[in-house]
Tab-separated table of C-alpha atoms in Angstrom:
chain	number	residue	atom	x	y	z
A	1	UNK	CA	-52.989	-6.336	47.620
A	2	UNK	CA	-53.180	-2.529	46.363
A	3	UNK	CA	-49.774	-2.327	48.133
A	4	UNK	CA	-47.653	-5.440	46.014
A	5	UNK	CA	-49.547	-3.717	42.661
A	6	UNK	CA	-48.230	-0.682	43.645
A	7	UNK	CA	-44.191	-1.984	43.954
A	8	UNK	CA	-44.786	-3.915	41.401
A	9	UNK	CA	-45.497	-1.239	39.337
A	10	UNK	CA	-42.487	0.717	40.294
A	11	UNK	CA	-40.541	-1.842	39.719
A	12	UNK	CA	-41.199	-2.272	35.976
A	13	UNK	CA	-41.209	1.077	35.875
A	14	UNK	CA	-37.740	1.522	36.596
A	15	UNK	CA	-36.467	-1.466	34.857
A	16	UNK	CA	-37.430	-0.153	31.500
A	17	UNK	CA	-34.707	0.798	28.984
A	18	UNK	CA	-35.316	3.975	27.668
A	19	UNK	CA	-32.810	4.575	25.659
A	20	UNK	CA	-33.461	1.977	23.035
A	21	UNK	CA	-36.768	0.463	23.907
A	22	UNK	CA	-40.128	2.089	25.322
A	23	UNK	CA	-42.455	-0.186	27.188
A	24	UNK	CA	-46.319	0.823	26.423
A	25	UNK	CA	-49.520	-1.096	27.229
A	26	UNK	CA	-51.792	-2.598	24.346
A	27	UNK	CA	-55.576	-2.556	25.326
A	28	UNK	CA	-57.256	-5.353	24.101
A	29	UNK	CA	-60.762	-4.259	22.836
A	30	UNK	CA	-62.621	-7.682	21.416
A	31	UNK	CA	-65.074	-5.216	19.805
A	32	UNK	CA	-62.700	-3.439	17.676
A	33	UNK	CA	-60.331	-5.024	16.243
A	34	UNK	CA	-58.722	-2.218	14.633
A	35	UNK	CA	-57.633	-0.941	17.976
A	36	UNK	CA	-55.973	-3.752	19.243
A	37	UNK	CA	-53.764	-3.950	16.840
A	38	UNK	CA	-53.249	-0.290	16.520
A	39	UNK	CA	-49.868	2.049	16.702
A	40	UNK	CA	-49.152	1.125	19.967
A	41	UNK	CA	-46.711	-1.990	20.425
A	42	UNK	CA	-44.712	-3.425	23.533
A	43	UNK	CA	-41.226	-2.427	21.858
A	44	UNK	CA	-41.015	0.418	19.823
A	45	UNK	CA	-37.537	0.929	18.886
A	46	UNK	CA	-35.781	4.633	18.929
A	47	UNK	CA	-32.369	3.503	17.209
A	48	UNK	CA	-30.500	2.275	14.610
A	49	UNK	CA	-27.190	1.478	13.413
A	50	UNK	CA	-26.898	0.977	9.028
A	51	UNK	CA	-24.174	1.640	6.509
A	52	UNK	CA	-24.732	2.442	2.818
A	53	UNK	CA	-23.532	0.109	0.436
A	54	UNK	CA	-24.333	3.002	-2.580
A	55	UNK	CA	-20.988	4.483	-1.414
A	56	UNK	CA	-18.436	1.845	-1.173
A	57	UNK	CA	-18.078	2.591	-5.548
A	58	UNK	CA	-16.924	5.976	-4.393
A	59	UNK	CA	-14.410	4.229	-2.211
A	60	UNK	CA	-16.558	5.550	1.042
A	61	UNK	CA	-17.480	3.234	3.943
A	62	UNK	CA	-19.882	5.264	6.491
A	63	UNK	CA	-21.759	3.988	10.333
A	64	UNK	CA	-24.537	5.718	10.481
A	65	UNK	CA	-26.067	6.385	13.750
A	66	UNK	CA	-30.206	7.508	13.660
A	67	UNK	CA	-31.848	8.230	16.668
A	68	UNK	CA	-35.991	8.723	16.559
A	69	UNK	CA	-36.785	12.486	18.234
A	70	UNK	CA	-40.380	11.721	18.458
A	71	UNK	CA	-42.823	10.017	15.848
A	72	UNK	CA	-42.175	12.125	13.126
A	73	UNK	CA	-38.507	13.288	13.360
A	74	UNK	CA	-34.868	11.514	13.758
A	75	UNK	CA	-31.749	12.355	13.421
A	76	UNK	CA	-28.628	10.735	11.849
A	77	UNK	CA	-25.139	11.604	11.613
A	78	UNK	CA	-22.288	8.785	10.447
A	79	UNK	CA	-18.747	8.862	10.471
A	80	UNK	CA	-15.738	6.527	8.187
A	81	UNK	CA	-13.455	6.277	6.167
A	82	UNK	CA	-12.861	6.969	1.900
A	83	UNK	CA	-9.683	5.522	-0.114
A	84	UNK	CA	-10.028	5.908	-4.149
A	85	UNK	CA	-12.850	6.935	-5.530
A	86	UNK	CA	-13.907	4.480	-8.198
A	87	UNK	CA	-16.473	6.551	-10.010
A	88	UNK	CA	-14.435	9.822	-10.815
A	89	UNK	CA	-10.827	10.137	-11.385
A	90	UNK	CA	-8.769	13.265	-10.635
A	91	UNK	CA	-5.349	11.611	-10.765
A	92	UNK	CA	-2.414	13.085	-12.420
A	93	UNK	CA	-2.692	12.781	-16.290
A	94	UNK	CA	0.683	11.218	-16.497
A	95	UNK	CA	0.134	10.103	-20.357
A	96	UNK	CA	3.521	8.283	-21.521
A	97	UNK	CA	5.264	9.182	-18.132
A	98	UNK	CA	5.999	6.283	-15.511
A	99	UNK	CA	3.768	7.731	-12.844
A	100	UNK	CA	2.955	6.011	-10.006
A	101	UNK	CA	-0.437	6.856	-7.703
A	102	UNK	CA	-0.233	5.990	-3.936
A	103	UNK	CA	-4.001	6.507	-2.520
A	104	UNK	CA	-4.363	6.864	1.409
A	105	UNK	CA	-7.135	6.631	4.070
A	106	UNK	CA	-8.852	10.003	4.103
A	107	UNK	CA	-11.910	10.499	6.287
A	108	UNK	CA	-15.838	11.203	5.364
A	109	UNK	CA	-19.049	12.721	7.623
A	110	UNK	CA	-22.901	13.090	6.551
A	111	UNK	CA	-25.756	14.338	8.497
A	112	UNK	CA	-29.623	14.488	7.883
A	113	UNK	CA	-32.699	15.442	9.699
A	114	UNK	CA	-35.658	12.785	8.507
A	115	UNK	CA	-39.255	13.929	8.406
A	116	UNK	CA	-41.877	11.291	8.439
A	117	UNK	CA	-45.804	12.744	6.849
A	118	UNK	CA	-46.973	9.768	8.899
A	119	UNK	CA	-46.173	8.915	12.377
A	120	UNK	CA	-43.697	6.517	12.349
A	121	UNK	CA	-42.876	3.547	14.518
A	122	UNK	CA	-39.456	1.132	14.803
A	123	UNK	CA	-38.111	3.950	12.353
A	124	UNK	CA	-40.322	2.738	9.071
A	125	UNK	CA	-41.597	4.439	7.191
A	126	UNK	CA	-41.623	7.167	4.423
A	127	UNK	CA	-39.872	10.141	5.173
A	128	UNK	CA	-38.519	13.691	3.533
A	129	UNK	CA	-34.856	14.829	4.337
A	130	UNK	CA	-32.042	17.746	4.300
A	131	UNK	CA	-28.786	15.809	4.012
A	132	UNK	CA	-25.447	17.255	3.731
A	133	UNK	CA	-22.355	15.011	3.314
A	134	UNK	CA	-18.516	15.888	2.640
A	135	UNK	CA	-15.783	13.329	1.928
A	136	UNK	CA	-11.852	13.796	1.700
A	137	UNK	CA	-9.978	11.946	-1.101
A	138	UNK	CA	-6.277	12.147	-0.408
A	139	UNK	CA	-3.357	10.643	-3.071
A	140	UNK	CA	0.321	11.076	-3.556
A	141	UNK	CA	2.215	11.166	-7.135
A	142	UNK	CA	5.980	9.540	-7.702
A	143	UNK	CA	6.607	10.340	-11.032
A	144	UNK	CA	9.595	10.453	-13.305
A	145	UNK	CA	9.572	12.571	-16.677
A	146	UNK	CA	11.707	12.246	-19.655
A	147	UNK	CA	14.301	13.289	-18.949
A	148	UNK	CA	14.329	11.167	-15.430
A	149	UNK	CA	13.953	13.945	-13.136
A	150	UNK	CA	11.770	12.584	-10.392
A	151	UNK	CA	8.810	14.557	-9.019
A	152	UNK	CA	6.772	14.427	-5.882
A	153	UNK	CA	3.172	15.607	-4.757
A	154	UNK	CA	0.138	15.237	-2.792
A	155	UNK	CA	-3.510	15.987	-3.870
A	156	UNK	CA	-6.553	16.349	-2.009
A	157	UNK	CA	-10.117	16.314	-3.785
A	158	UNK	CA	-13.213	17.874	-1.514
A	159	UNK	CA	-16.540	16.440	-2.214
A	160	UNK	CA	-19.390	18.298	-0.296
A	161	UNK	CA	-22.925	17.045	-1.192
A	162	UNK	CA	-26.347	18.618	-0.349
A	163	UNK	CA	-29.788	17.296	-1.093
A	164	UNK	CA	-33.076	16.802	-0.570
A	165	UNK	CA	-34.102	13.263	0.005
A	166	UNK	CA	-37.264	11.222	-0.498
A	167	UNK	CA	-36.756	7.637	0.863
A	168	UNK	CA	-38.668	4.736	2.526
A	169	UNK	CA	-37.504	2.550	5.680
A	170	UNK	CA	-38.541	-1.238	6.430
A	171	UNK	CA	-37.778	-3.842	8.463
A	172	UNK	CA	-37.325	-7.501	7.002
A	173	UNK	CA	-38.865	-10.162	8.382
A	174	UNK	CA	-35.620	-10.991	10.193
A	175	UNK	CA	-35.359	-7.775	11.545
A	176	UNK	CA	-32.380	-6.028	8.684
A	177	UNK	CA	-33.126	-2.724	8.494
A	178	UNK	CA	-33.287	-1.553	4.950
A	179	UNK	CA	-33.407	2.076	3.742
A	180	UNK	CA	-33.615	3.324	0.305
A	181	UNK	CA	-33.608	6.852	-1.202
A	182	UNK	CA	-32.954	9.047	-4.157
A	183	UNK	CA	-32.199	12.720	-3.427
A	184	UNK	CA	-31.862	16.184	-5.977
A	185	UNK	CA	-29.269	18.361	-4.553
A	186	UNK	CA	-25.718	20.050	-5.527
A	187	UNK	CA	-22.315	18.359	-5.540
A	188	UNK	CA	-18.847	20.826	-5.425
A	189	UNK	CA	-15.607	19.506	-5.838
A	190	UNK	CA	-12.141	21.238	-4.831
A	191	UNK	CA	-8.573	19.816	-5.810
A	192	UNK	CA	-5.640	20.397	-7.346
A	193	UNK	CA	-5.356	19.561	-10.853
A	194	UNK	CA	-1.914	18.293	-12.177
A	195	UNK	CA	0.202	18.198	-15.007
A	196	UNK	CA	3.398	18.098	-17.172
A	197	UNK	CA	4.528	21.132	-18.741
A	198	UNK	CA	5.518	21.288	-22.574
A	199	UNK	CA	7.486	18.821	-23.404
A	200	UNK	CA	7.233	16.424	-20.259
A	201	UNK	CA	9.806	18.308	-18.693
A	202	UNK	CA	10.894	20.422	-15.643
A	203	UNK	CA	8.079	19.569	-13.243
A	204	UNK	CA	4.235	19.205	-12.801
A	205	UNK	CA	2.317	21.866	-13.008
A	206	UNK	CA	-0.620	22.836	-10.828
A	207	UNK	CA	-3.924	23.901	-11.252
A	208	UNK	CA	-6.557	24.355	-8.491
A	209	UNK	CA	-10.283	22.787	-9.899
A	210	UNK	CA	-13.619	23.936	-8.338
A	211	UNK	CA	-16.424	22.727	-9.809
A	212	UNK	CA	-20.065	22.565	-8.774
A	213	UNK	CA	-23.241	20.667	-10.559
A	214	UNK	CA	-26.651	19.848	-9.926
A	215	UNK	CA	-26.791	16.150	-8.723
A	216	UNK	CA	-29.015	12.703	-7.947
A	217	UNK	CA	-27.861	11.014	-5.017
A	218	UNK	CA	-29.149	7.250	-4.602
A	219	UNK	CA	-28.824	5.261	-1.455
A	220	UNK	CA	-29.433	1.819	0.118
A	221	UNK	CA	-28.699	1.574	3.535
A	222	UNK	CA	-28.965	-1.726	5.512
A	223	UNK	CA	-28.537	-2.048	9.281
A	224	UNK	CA	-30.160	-2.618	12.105
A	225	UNK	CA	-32.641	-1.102	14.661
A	226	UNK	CA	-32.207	-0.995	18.840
């Protein structure tokens, strides 16, 4: 009988997924209440998958990857995409000109370590976090001035974001993953400024913009955990 416990044993051992789920025994004490339903549960889950729908205004769509270090620590990193941003234009000032604005797929990255006071478990929780982020904004300008002479050029804007983030993670009752936050941190922005010259004639003229500020960031991220 020891023997058949024994494989048995090994054989749940091995069968257990490690990489998104970790198998651990509850100990039923009828006494106690408060430690049978303690930290401990039979799934505990070290991943998560979520997007932030606070960026898709700024024309950025993110996957976020967070992965749970131990009980107090993760990690996320996320990758996408960015078109126009919505909430801060750096397009040609074209005034009376006909100007016309082509904006193309650019790309956008963010990173953060989270710290969690209190243990946390299924990645809930309330947590402290260094978060850097940078996004590309890329558009093209066809423009004619008056005198008809056509005029051609491309324009990148920089956005690199760092903060300090205080945020709480929960899971609905049908298992979304929701994630809120609001961060203090410092935004800089690098691009090339364009223009007309007097008169609205003989070209654009260019002007390179750098430009840092103090910032607030806000986030809701919804997703799911694994």
């Amino acid at each position: 009988m020891a023997k058949i416990l024994h494989l048995i044993s090994i054989i749940l051992l091995l069968s257990q997924n490690s990489f998104s789920q970790e198998t651990t025994v509850v100990t039923y004490n009828a006494f106690n209440s408060e430690e049978t339903l303690n930290k401990e549960s039979i799934k505990q889950y070290k991943n998560a998958l979520n997007t932030n729908l606070f960026l898709l205004p700024r024309g950025t769509f993110i996957i976020n990857y967070e992965r749970a270090l131990n009980n107090y620590f993760t990690f996320e990193i996320g990758a996408g995409l960015t078109h126009k941003d919505y909430l801060y234009n750096f397009d040609l000032d074209d005034m009376s000109n006909d100007t016309n604005t082509e904006y193309k797929i650019a790309y956008a990255y963010n990173a953060s370590i989270k710290f969690f006071p209190k243990e946390q478990y299924d990645l809930e929780g309330f947590y402290i976090s260094p978060y850097y982020r940078y996004r590309k904004h890329t558009e093209t300008y066809n423009s004619v001035d008056v005198e008809n002479n056509e005029y051609s050029a491309n324009n990148d804007m920089i956005v690199q974001e760092t903060a300090l983030l205080f945020g709480y993670s929960a899971l609905s009752y049908s298992d979304v993953l929701f994630d809120y936050y609001i961060g203090i941190g410092y935004r800089n922005r690098n691009y090339t400024q364009f223009s007309y010259n007097d008169n609205n004639t003989g070209g654009l003229v260019a002007q390179d913009i750098n430009e840092g500020t103090p910032t607030i960031l806000l986030g809701l991220k919804i997703g799911f955990n694994f």
